[in-house]
mmCIF file of C-alpha atoms in Angstrom:
data_model
loop_
_atom_site.group_PDB
_atom_site.id
_atom_site.type_symbol
_atom_site.label_atom_id
_atom_site.label_comp_id
_atom_site.label_asym_id
_atom_site.label_seq_id
_atom_site.Cartn_x
_atom_site.Cartn_y
_atom_site.Cartn_z
ATOM 1 C CA MET A 1 12.967 45.853 264.990
ATOM 2 C CA ARG A 2 14.095 44.610 261.580
ATOM 3 C CA SER A 3 11.585 42.897 259.319
ATOM 4 C CA PRO A 4 12.134 39.198 258.504
ATOM 5 C CA LEU A 5 13.059 40.223 254.957
ATOM 6 C CA ALA A 6 15.645 42.744 256.157
ATOM 7 C CA ALA A 7 17.133 40.189 258.543
ATOM 8 C CA SER A 8 17.385 37.610 255.771
ATOM 9 C CA LEU A 9 19.125 40.088 253.484
ATOM 10 C CA LEU A 10 21.554 41.031 256.253
ATOM 11 C CA LEU A 11 22.417 37.396 256.953
ATOM 12 C CA ALA A 12 22.910 36.711 253.264
ATOM 13 C CA ALA A 13 25.207 39.705 252.948
ATOM 14 C CA LEU A 14 27.246 38.620 255.951
ATOM 15 C CA GLY A 15 27.500 35.086 254.583
ATOM 16 C CA ALA A 16 28.680 36.354 251.215
ATOM 17 C CA TRP A 17 31.312 38.523 252.928
ATOM 18 C CA ALA A 18 32.571 35.741 255.215
ATOM 19 C CA SER A 19 32.583 32.795 252.824
ATOM 20 C CA PRO A 20 35.834 33.573 250.931
ATOM 21 C CA ALA A 21 37.779 33.504 254.219
ATOM 22 C CA LEU A 22 36.842 29.895 254.934
ATOM 23 C CA ALA A 23 39.894 28.184 253.448
ATOM 24 C CA GLN A 24 39.199 25.054 255.488
ATOM 25 C CA ARG A 25 36.133 23.431 256.966
ATOM 26 C CA GLU A 26 35.456 20.688 259.458
ATOM 27 C CA GLY A 27 33.646 17.442 258.860
ATOM 28 C CA PRO A 28 30.333 16.577 260.578
ATOM 29 C CA GLN A 29 30.722 16.794 264.366
ATOM 30 C CA ALA A 30 28.124 14.302 265.624
ATOM 31 C CA CYS A 31 29.130 11.052 267.324
ATOM 32 C CA GLY A 32 26.874 8.345 268.742
ATOM 33 C CA GLN A 33 26.214 7.097 265.204
ATOM 34 C CA GLU A 34 25.859 3.617 263.708
ATOM 35 C CA PRO A 35 28.133 2.242 260.969
ATOM 36 C CA GLU A 36 25.248 1.845 258.519
ATOM 37 C CA THR A 37 24.130 5.482 258.823
ATOM 38 C CA ALA A 38 27.460 7.219 259.560
ATOM 39 C CA ASP A 39 27.565 10.814 258.298
ATOM 40 C CA TYR A 40 30.776 11.663 256.455
ATOM 41 C CA GLY A 41 29.495 14.951 255.048
ATOM 42 C CA ASP A 42 30.936 15.458 251.586
ATOM 43 C CA LEU A 43 34.008 13.311 252.280
ATOM 44 C CA GLU A 44 34.624 10.475 249.854
ATOM 45 C CA VAL A 45 37.536 8.310 248.797
ATOM 46 C CA GLY A 46 40.128 10.664 247.314
ATOM 47 C CA SER A 47 39.087 13.736 249.335
ATOM 48 C CA GLN A 48 42.027 15.830 250.503
ATOM 49 C CA VAL A 49 42.266 16.535 254.237
ATOM 50 C CA ALA A 50 44.698 17.567 256.983
ATOM 51 C CA PRO A 51 44.384 15.438 260.153
ATOM 52 C CA GLN A 52 44.134 17.066 263.578
ATOM 53 C CA ARG A 53 44.429 15.684 267.100
ATOM 54 C CA HIS A 54 41.205 13.991 268.247
ATOM 55 C CA ARG A 55 39.149 15.818 270.856
ATOM 56 C CA PHE A 56 37.575 13.924 273.720
ATOM 57 C CA VAL A 57 34.082 12.498 273.297
ATOM 58 C CA GLY A 58 32.633 11.063 276.489
ATOM 59 C CA GLY A 59 36.142 10.904 277.958
ATOM 60 C CA ASP A 60 37.507 8.953 274.957
ATOM 61 C CA PRO A 61 39.888 10.599 272.423
ATOM 62 C CA ASN A 62 40.555 7.375 270.482
ATOM 63 C CA TRP A 63 44.144 8.532 270.121
ATOM 64 C CA ASP A 64 47.613 7.012 270.004
ATOM 65 C CA ASP A 65 50.650 9.273 270.462
ATOM 66 C CA ARG A 66 52.216 7.768 267.336
ATOM 67 C CA MET A 67 49.487 9.481 265.292
ATOM 68 C CA ALA A 68 50.897 12.899 266.216
ATOM 69 C CA ARG A 69 53.610 12.771 263.563
ATOM 70 C CA PHE A 70 50.924 13.005 260.844
ATOM 71 C CA LEU A 71 49.190 16.138 262.186
ATOM 72 C CA GLY A 72 48.745 18.814 259.545
ATOM 73 C CA ARG A 73 50.155 16.727 256.697
ATOM 74 C CA GLY A 74 48.233 16.760 253.451
ATOM 75 C CA ALA A 75 46.490 13.415 253.012
ATOM 76 C CA ARG A 76 43.829 11.713 250.924
ATOM 77 C CA VAL A 77 41.002 9.517 252.122
ATOM 78 C CA THR A 78 41.467 5.888 251.119
ATOM 79 C CA ARG A 79 38.466 4.345 252.903
ATOM 80 C CA LEU A 80 35.319 5.346 254.802
ATOM 81 C CA SER A 81 35.760 3.226 257.919
ATOM 82 C CA GLY A 82 32.526 3.207 259.884
ATOM 83 C CA VAL A 83 32.476 4.414 263.494
ATOM 84 C CA ASP A 84 34.577 3.927 266.621
ATOM 85 C CA GLU A 85 33.390 2.945 270.108
ATOM 86 C CA ALA A 86 32.094 6.470 270.716
ATOM 87 C CA GLY A 87 30.091 6.331 267.485
ATOM 88 C CA CYS A 88 32.318 8.883 265.724
ATOM 89 C CA PRO A 89 32.634 8.309 261.954
ATOM 90 C CA GLY A 90 36.196 7.878 260.733
ATOM 91 C CA VAL A 91 38.323 7.305 257.673
ATOM 92 C CA ARG A 92 41.629 5.783 256.661
ATOM 93 C CA LEU A 93 44.287 7.972 255.018
ATOM 94 C CA ASP A 94 47.162 7.413 252.633
ATOM 95 C CA VAL A 95 49.619 9.470 254.695
ATOM 96 C CA ASP A 96 50.018 6.683 257.291
ATOM 97 C CA GLY A 97 49.395 3.773 254.948
ATOM 98 C CA GLY A 98 45.890 3.329 256.321
ATOM 99 C CA ARG A 99 47.186 2.294 259.750
ATOM 100 C CA TRP A 100 45.150 4.659 261.959
ATOM 101 C CA PHE A 101 41.455 5.514 262.295
ATOM 102 C CA TRP A 102 40.951 9.286 261.919
ATOM 103 C CA ARG A 103 37.734 10.833 263.221
ATOM 104 C CA VAL A 104 35.893 12.862 260.583
ATOM 105 C CA ARG A 105 35.025 15.542 263.156
ATOM 106 C CA ASP A 106 38.726 16.325 263.649
ATOM 107 C CA LEU A 107 39.798 16.582 260.019
ATOM 108 C CA ASN A 108 40.433 19.820 258.192
ATOM 109 C CA VAL A 109 38.780 19.242 254.830
ATOM 110 C CA GLY A 110 41.026 20.742 252.170
ATOM 111 C CA LEU A 111 44.651 21.814 252.352
ATOM 112 C CA GLY A 112 46.339 23.268 255.393
ATOM 113 C CA ARG A 113 48.046 22.692 258.707
ATOM 114 C CA PRO A 114 45.962 21.956 261.818
ATOM 115 C CA ARG A 115 44.792 24.992 263.724
ATOM 116 C CA ARG A 116 46.858 25.564 266.870
ATOM 117 C CA PRO A 117 45.820 27.507 269.947
ATOM 118 C CA PRO A 118 47.007 31.117 269.458
ATOM 119 C CA ARG A 119 50.454 31.888 270.849
ATOM 120 C CA ALA A 120 50.960 34.723 273.326
ATOM 121 C CA ARG A 121 53.385 37.602 273.596
ATOM 122 C CA SER A 122 52.194 38.508 277.080
ATOM 123 C CA PRO A 123 53.074 36.991 280.469
ATOM 124 C CA GLY A 124 51.519 33.670 281.371
ATOM 125 C CA LEU A 125 48.587 33.164 283.704
ATOM 126 C CA ALA A 126 50.735 32.279 286.686
ATOM 127 C CA PRO A 127 54.166 33.235 288.068
ATOM 128 C CA GLN A 128 57.004 31.140 286.694
ATOM 129 C CA GLU A 129 58.869 30.599 289.975
ATOM 130 C CA CYS A 130 59.002 27.261 291.775
ATOM 131 C CA GLY A 131 60.544 26.526 295.177
ATOM 132 C CA ARG A 132 57.263 27.398 296.908
ATOM 133 C CA THR A 133 55.305 25.673 299.658
ATOM 134 C CA ASP A 134 51.577 24.977 299.791
ATOM 135 C CA ALA A 135 51.245 27.992 302.080
ATOM 136 C CA THR A 136 53.148 30.384 299.790
ATOM 137 C CA ALA A 137 51.997 29.045 296.398
ATOM 138 C CA SER A 138 51.116 31.868 293.975
ATOM 139 C CA TYR A 139 48.681 31.267 291.118
ATOM 140 C CA GLY A 140 48.570 34.746 289.614
ATOM 141 C CA ALA A 141 45.405 35.141 287.530
ATOM 142 C CA LEU A 142 44.435 31.465 287.828
ATOM 143 C CA ARG A 143 41.129 30.783 289.573
ATOM 144 C CA THR A 144 38.839 27.799 289.949
ATOM 145 C CA GLY A 145 36.665 27.729 286.823
ATOM 146 C CA ALA A 146 39.254 29.448 284.624
ATOM 147 C CA GLU A 147 39.530 28.111 281.085
ATOM 148 C CA VAL A 148 43.094 27.168 280.146
ATOM 149 C CA VAL A 149 45.075 25.309 277.504
ATOM 150 C CA LEU A 150 47.248 22.545 278.926
ATOM 151 C CA GLY A 151 50.976 22.682 278.214
ATOM 152 C CA ARG A 152 53.833 20.215 278.538
ATOM 153 C CA HIS A 153 55.821 20.759 281.738
ATOM 154 C CA ARG A 154 59.269 22.299 281.366
ATOM 155 C CA PRO A 155 61.956 20.780 283.588
ATOM 156 C CA VAL A 156 62.809 22.581 286.841
ATOM 157 C CA LEU A 157 66.050 21.429 288.486
ATOM 158 C CA GLY A 158 65.928 18.469 286.120
ATOM 159 C CA ASP A 159 62.411 17.462 287.212
ATOM 160 C CA ASP A 160 59.518 17.826 284.758
ATOM 161 C CA ASN A 161 56.901 16.058 286.917
ATOM 162 C CA TRP A 162 55.518 14.424 283.802
ATOM 163 C CA SER A 163 53.912 11.122 282.854
ATOM 164 C CA PRO A 164 53.662 9.941 279.217
ATOM 165 C CA GLU A 165 49.886 9.529 279.651
ATOM 166 C CA MET A 166 49.615 13.303 280.057
ATOM 167 C CA SER A 167 50.791 13.872 276.474
ATOM 168 C CA ALA A 168 47.318 13.068 275.132
ATOM 169 C CA PHE A 169 45.963 16.180 276.880
ATOM 170 C CA VAL A 170 48.583 18.702 275.702
ATOM 171 C CA GLY A 171 46.869 21.456 273.730
ATOM 172 C CA GLN A 172 43.430 20.561 275.109
ATOM 173 C CA THR A 173 41.210 23.288 276.536
ATOM 174 C CA ALA A 174 40.173 22.568 280.129
ATOM 175 C CA ARG A 175 38.658 24.214 283.188
ATOM 176 C CA VAL A 176 40.480 24.492 286.504
ATOM 177 C CA VAL A 177 38.569 22.575 289.184
ATOM 178 C CA GLU A 178 41.087 22.872 292.042
ATOM 179 C CA LEU A 179 44.197 24.828 293.038
ATOM 180 C CA ALA A 180 46.297 21.838 294.076
ATOM 181 C CA GLY A 181 49.288 23.119 296.027
ATOM 182 C CA VAL A 182 52.871 22.453 294.933
ATOM 183 C CA ASP A 183 54.876 19.484 293.660
ATOM 184 C CA GLU A 184 58.255 18.110 294.785
ATOM 185 C CA VAL A 185 60.191 21.097 293.392
ATOM 186 C CA GLY A 186 57.711 23.646 294.703
ATOM 187 C CA CYS A 187 55.884 24.427 291.460
ATOM 188 C CA PRO A 188 52.227 25.412 292.060
ATOM 189 C CA GLY A 189 49.732 23.291 290.135
ATOM 190 C CA VAL A 190 46.068 22.667 289.490
ATOM 191 C CA HIS A 191 43.616 19.889 288.736
ATOM 192 C CA VAL A 192 41.399 20.207 285.667
ATOM 193 C CA ASP A 193 38.193 18.663 284.383
ATOM 194 C CA VAL A 194 39.307 17.238 281.046
ATOM 195 C CA ASP A 195 41.344 14.389 282.606
ATOM 196 C CA GLY A 196 38.955 13.694 285.465
ATOM 197 C CA ARG A 197 41.315 15.421 287.934
ATOM 198 C CA GLN A 198 43.800 12.581 287.444
ATOM 199 C CA TRP A 199 46.969 14.632 286.836
ATOM 200 C CA PHE A 200 48.765 17.548 288.483
ATOM 201 C CA TRP A 201 49.294 20.371 285.944
ATOM 202 C CA ARG A 202 51.925 22.975 286.710
ATOM 203 C CA ALA A 203 50.392 26.456 286.650
ATOM 204 C CA ARG A 204 53.518 27.924 285.011
ATOM 205 C CA ASP A 205 52.922 25.808 281.888
ATOM 206 C CA LEU A 206 49.282 26.744 281.324
ATOM 207 C CA ARG A 207 48.092 29.512 279.022
ATOM 208 C CA THR A 208 44.789 31.212 278.424
ATOM 209 C CA ALA A 209 42.409 29.687 275.917
ATOM 210 C CA ASP A 210 42.521 32.861 273.816
ATOM 211 C CA GLY A 211 46.122 33.862 274.478
ATOM 212 C CA GLU A 212 49.640 32.603 273.965
ATOM 213 C CA ALA A 213 52.377 31.004 275.949
ATOM 214 C CA PRO A 214 54.723 33.421 277.736
ATOM 215 C CA VAL A 215 57.753 34.511 275.753
ATOM 216 C CA ALA A 216 60.053 32.445 277.969
ATOM 217 C CA TYR A 217 57.969 29.380 277.154
ATOM 218 C CA ARG A 218 58.671 29.422 273.445
ATOM 219 C CA PRO A 219 61.495 31.719 272.276
ATOM 220 C CA GLY A 220 61.061 33.497 268.977
ATOM 221 C CA LEU A 221 63.283 35.078 266.356
ATOM 222 C CA ALA A 222 62.595 38.597 267.672
ATOM 223 C CA SER A 223 64.881 37.990 270.678
ATOM 224 C CA ASP A 224 67.335 35.791 268.824
ATOM 225 C CA HIS A 225 70.337 38.170 268.864
ATOM 226 C CA GLY A 226 73.614 36.489 269.710
ATOM 227 C CA ARG A 227 72.666 32.962 268.691
ATOM 228 C CA PRO A 228 75.474 31.568 266.516
ATOM 229 C CA GLU A 229 74.657 30.661 262.957
ATOM 230 C CA VAL A 230 74.469 26.903 262.495
ATOM 231 C CA ALA A 231 74.731 25.569 258.987
ATOM 232 C CA PRO A 232 72.971 22.302 258.118
ATOM 233 C CA ARG A 233 75.307 19.526 259.184
ATOM 234 C CA ASP A 234 76.342 16.614 257.031
ATOM 235 C CA ASP A 235 77.224 13.075 258.067
ATOM 236 C CA ALA A 236 80.882 14.018 258.548
ATOM 237 C CA THR A 237 80.028 16.367 261.426
ATOM 238 C CA ALA A 238 77.209 14.336 262.983
ATOM 239 C CA ASP A 239 77.610 13.303 266.615
ATOM 240 C CA ALA A 240 78.892 9.732 266.279
ATOM 241 C CA ARG A 241 77.710 8.925 269.803
ATOM 242 C CA ILE A 242 74.077 9.144 268.636
ATOM 243 C CA PRO A 243 72.833 6.415 266.223
ATOM 244 C CA GLN A 244 72.577 7.851 262.701
ATOM 245 C CA GLN A 245 70.537 5.169 260.978
ATOM 246 C CA CYS A 246 66.915 5.579 259.910
ATOM 247 C CA GLY A 247 64.613 2.868 258.575
ATOM 248 C CA MET A 248 63.743 1.777 262.121
ATOM 249 C CA SER A 249 60.317 1.037 263.612
ATOM 250 C CA ASP A 250 58.744 2.148 266.892
ATOM 251 C CA GLU A 251 59.571 -1.293 268.261
ATOM 252 C CA SER A 252 63.233 -1.368 267.140
ATOM 253 C CA VAL A 253 64.174 2.297 267.535
ATOM 254 C CA ASP A 254 67.630 2.947 269.001
ATOM 255 C CA PHE A 255 68.198 6.225 270.876
ATOM 256 C CA GLY A 256 71.744 5.363 271.951
ATOM 257 C CA PRO A 257 72.786 7.532 274.916
ATOM 258 C CA LEU A 258 69.743 9.795 274.686
ATOM 259 C CA GLN A 259 67.298 9.662 277.566
ATOM 260 C CA VAL A 260 64.954 12.058 279.334
ATOM 261 C CA GLY A 261 66.946 14.885 280.920
ATOM 262 C CA VAL A 262 70.046 14.615 278.702
ATOM 263 C CA GLU A 263 71.262 18.011 277.436
ATOM 264 C CA VAL A 264 71.699 18.402 273.673
ATOM 265 C CA GLU A 265 72.217 21.039 271.006
ATOM 266 C CA ILE A 266 69.426 21.310 268.429
ATOM 267 C CA GLY A 267 70.458 20.705 264.802
ATOM 268 C CA ARG A 268 68.701 21.150 261.495
ATOM 269 C CA HIS A 269 67.396 17.893 260.037
ATOM 270 C CA ARG A 270 69.390 16.442 257.169
ATOM 271 C CA PRO A 271 67.407 14.891 254.310
ATOM 272 C CA VAL A 272 66.672 11.177 254.372
ATOM 273 C CA ASP A 273 65.347 9.842 251.072
ATOM 274 C CA GLY A 274 64.772 13.483 250.131
ATOM 275 C CA GLU A 275 62.597 14.190 253.204
ATOM 276 C CA THR A 276 63.735 16.529 256.007
ATOM 277 C CA ASN A 277 60.641 16.423 258.269
ATOM 278 C CA TRP A 278 61.147 20.156 258.854
ATOM 279 C CA VAL A 279 59.104 23.374 258.863
ATOM 280 C CA GLY A 280 60.274 26.977 258.984
ATOM 281 C CA GLU A 281 59.095 27.574 262.554
ATOM 282 C CA MET A 282 61.744 25.118 263.779
ATOM 283 C CA ASP A 283 64.576 27.392 262.557
ATOM 284 C CA ALA A 284 64.316 29.530 265.704
ATOM 285 C CA PHE A 285 65.648 26.660 267.834
ATOM 286 C CA VAL A 286 68.653 25.588 265.735
ATOM 287 C CA GLY A 287 71.854 25.866 267.749
ATOM 288 C CA ARG A 288 70.067 26.214 271.074
ATOM 289 C CA ALA A 289 70.709 24.050 274.123
ATOM 290 C CA ALA A 290 67.789 21.885 275.273
ATOM 291 C CA ARG A 291 67.011 18.871 277.398
ATOM 292 C CA ILE A 292 65.268 15.734 276.189
ATOM 293 C CA ALA A 293 61.691 15.743 277.484
ATOM 294 C CA GLU A 294 60.408 12.553 275.828
ATOM 295 C CA LEU A 295 61.623 9.696 273.603
ATOM 296 C CA VAL A 296 58.845 9.532 271.022
ATOM 297 C CA GLY A 297 59.362 6.858 268.357
ATOM 298 C CA VAL A 298 60.153 7.215 264.660
ATOM 299 C CA ASP A 299 58.976 9.326 261.727
ATOM 300 C CA GLU A 300 57.970 8.259 258.210
ATOM 301 C CA GLN A 301 61.611 7.674 257.289
ATOM 302 C CA GLY A 302 62.196 5.567 260.401
ATOM 303 C CA CYS A 303 64.401 8.180 262.102
ATOM 304 C CA ALA A 304 64.309 8.286 265.907
ATOM 305 C CA LEU A 305 62.350 11.280 267.268
ATOM 306 C CA VAL A 306 62.367 13.143 270.581
ATOM 307 C CA HIS A 307 60.596 16.043 272.256
ATOM 308 C CA VAL A 308 62.662 18.733 273.999
ATOM 309 C CA ASP A 309 61.887 21.232 276.730
ATOM 310 C CA ILE A 310 62.552 24.583 275.015
ATOM 311 C CA ASP A 311 59.687 24.414 272.487
ATOM 312 C CA ALA A 312 56.997 23.120 274.869
ATOM 313 C CA GLY A 313 56.962 19.832 272.946
ATOM 314 C CA ASP A 314 55.576 21.484 269.809
ATOM 315 C CA TRP A 315 58.007 19.848 267.363
ATOM 316 C CA TYR A 316 59.539 16.453 266.676
ATOM 317 C CA TRP A 317 63.352 16.478 266.548
ATOM 318 C CA ARG A 318 65.363 13.755 264.844
ATOM 319 C CA ALA A 319 67.830 12.260 267.305
ATOM 320 C CA ARG A 320 70.471 11.875 264.563
ATOM 321 C CA ASP A 321 70.679 15.658 264.149
ATOM 322 C CA LEU A 322 71.191 16.467 267.834
ATOM 323 C CA ARG A 323 74.594 16.833 269.486
ATOM 324 C CA LEU A 324 75.348 15.811 273.057
ATOM 325 C CA ARG A 325 76.551 18.678 275.277
#
């Protein structure tokens, strides 16, 4: 048995070794607080943070889907804003003009993108086939009690069996509470705890909490041979059938002929007021065919945004840079 002194020295040494790796840190995690005594840690007006999606507290995420466009963007605190209904301290940020309440517990303090669940290079938890019956449904490694990360459903025969309310749970870790048979297109699914068993989650679109999505779920550059090069398009080659204007609001956004299920070709975003709303990971999808999975709203430049099926809803795509197929 180590002496207390030896244990203390060991812990100190481990702390000294680990500290330089902590490029980011989280704010205080406690909720159930009062406005007068809210704990913001070392956050103050002017602190630099990167917002993350709110986790559930007592069944309440205090989240609006329109907040998702700000995830991972560098921002500064403009006001310490008391607590929400769950007693979670929050702040206002400059990145959204102070519009939304951001929980302190879900901020990355310092620079950086939000942490994402790790991505997988191995097969998913469950077989990918649909067309099953309740009697022949196959769940692979899925079992009641398994911990999974919820994913957006990919369309099967044009049917994604998806409700917009489910978007709030995408990326959340949950436990399987029931193997729930199959849906209308024969895809096996489960019920989970995090949504109170309200929604049917297709087993093919789940991944392990410590793994990645199957390769077919999110294609990567390693298997990109044969995809034609697509240069950034300019206004002269834009698809005139899709509205090109930006400067819109969520209330006035015009998607033209785009709707859920429409097939499009992914294009690189052209700058608007010098801003492309683009990251390098999106390059892998340029030139690929996809189907619209969700009409989202607008970005900071007021450009219409959609989700598509081939990236599991990970990225926002400007409608003006898509082409109808």
